[in-house]
Short mmCIF file of C-alpha atoms in Angstrom, two decimals:
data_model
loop_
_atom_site.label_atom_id
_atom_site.label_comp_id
_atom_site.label_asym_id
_atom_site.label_seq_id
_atom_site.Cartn_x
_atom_site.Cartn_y
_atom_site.Cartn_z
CA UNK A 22 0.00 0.00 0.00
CA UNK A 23 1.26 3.35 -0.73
CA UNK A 24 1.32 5.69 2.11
CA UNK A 25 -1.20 8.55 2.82
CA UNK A 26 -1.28 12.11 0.99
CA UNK A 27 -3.28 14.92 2.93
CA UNK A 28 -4.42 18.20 2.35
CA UNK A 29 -5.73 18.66 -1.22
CA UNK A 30 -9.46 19.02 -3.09
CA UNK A 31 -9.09 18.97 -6.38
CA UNK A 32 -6.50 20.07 -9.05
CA UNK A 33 -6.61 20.44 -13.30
CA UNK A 34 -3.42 18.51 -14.66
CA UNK A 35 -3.28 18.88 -18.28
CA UNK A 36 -1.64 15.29 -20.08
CA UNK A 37 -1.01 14.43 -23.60
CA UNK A 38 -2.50 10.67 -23.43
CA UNK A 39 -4.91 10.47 -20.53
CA UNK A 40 -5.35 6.55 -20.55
CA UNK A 41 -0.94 6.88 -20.14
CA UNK A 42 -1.33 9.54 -17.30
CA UNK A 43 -4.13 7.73 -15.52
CA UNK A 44 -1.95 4.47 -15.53
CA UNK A 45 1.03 6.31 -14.32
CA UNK A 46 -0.83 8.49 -11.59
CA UNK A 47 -1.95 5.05 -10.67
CA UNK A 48 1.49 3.50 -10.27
CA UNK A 49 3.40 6.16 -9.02
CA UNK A 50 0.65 8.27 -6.62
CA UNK A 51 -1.90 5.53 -5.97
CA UNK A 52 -4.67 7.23 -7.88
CA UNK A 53 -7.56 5.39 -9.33
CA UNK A 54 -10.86 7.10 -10.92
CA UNK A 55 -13.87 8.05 -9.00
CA UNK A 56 -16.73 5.77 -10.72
CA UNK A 57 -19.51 8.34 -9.73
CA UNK A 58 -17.39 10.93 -12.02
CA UNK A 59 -16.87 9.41 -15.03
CA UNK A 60 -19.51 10.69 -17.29
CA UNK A 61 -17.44 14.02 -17.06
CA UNK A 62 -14.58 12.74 -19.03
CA UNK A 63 -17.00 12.27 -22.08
CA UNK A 64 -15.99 15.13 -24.40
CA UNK A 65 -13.10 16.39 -23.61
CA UNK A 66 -14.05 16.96 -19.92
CA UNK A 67 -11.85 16.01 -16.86
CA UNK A 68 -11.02 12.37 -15.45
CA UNK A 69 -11.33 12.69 -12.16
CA UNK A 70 -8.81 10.50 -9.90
CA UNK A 71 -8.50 10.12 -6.21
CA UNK A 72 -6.31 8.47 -3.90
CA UNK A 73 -7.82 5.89 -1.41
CA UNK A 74 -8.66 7.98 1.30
CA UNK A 75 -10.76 10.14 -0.75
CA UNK A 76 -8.62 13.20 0.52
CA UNK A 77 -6.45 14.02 -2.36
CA UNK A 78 -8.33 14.46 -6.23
CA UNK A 79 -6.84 15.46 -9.61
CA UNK A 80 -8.67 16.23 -12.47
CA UNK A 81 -6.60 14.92 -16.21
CA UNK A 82 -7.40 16.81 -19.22
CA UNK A 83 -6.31 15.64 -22.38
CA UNK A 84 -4.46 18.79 -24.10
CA UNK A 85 -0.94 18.93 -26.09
CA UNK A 86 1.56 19.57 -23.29
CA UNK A 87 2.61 22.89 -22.27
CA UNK A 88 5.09 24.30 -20.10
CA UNK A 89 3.75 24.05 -16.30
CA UNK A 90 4.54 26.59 -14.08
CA UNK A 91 3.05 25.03 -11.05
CA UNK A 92 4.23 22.36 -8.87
CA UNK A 93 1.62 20.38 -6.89
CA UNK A 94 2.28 20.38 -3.30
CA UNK A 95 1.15 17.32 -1.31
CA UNK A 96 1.89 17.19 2.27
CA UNK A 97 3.12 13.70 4.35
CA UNK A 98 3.95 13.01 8.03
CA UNK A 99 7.45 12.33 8.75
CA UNK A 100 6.43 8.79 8.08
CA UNK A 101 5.08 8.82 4.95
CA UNK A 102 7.53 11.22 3.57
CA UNK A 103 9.67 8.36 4.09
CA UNK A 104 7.83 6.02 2.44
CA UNK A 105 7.32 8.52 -0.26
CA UNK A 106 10.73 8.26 -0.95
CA UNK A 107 11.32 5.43 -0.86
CA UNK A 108 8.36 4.15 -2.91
CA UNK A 109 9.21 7.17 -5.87
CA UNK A 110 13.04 5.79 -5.64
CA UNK A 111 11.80 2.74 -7.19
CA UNK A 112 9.30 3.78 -9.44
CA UNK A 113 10.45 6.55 -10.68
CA UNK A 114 13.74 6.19 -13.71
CA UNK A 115 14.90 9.98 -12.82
CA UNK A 116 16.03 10.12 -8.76
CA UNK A 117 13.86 12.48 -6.64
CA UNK A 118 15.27 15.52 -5.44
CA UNK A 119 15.36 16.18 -1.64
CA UNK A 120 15.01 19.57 -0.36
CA UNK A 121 16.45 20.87 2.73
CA UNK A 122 14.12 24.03 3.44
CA UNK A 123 15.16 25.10 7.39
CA UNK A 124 11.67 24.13 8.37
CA UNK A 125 10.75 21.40 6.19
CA UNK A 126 11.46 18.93 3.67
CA UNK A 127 10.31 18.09 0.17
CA UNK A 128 10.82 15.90 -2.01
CA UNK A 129 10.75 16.96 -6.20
CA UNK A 130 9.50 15.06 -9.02
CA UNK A 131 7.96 15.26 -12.49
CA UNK A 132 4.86 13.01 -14.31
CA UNK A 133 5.77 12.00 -17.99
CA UNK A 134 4.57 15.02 -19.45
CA UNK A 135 6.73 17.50 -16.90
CA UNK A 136 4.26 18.24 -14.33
CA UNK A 137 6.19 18.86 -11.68
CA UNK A 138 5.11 17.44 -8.06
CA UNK A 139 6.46 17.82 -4.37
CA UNK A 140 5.84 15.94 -1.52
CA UNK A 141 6.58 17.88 1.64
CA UNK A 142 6.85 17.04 5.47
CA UNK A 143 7.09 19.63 8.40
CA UNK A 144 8.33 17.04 10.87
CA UNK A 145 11.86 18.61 10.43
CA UNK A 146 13.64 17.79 13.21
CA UNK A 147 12.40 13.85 13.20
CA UNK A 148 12.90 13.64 9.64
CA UNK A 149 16.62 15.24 9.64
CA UNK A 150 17.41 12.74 12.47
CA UNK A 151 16.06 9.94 10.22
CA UNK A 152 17.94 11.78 7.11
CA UNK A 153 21.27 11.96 9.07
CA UNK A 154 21.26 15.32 8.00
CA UNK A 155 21.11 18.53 9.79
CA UNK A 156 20.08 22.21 9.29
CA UNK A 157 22.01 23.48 6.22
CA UNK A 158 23.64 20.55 5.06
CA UNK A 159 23.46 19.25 1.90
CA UNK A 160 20.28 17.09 0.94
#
């Protein structure tokens, strides 16, 4: 099981093959459809994924990619932030970065068409200890 994502309603995530993204958002984030949704994917409308707990949605629309200037921020307990990377290690061919921020830490990543994500933790001090890394030093 992939660990929990909080803090999110809904967000528009524009891929170039939608049955490709939904298959990858599926593998890498643990997002499947929502059933009850469906019918607004007919005609060019959005497929509308979730991840198990029902907390986190994002909304695929098929369009040619474009440069994304936004990063989707999802946020993770010191626990699942280590999970997170560890689960994105292996299924991910490009190594995620980690981010040492003073007060938190994030990890960076992209979906096939270069939308970039971050998964970020506030449990700082726990997660540095777990990290063997302190304030300032290098991720």
């Amino acid at each position: 099981m992939l660990p929990a994502l909080q803090r999110i309603d809904h967000i528009h995530v524009f891929v170039s093959d939608r049955a490709a993204a939904e298959a990858w958002y599926g593998t890498v984030l643990g997002l499947s459809r929502i059933k009850a949704l469906e019918f607004w994917a007919a005609d060019g409308g959005p497929l509308t994924l979730s991840d198990r707990s029902g907390m986190v949605h994002l909304a695929l629309f098929e369009r040619q990619p474009e440069r994304c200037r936004s990063t989707i921020a999802l946020a993770a307990n010191a626990g699942d932030f280590l999970a997170w990377r560890a689960h994105l290690a292996a299924a991910l061919p490009v190594p995620v970065s980690l981010e040492d921020h003073q007060v938190s830490w994030s990890l960076y990543f992209n979906d096939p068409d270069g939308n970039p994500f971050e998964i970020t933790s506030y449990d700082y001090a726990e997660l540095a200890s777990q990290l063997g890394l302190g304030r300032n030093a290098q991720a």
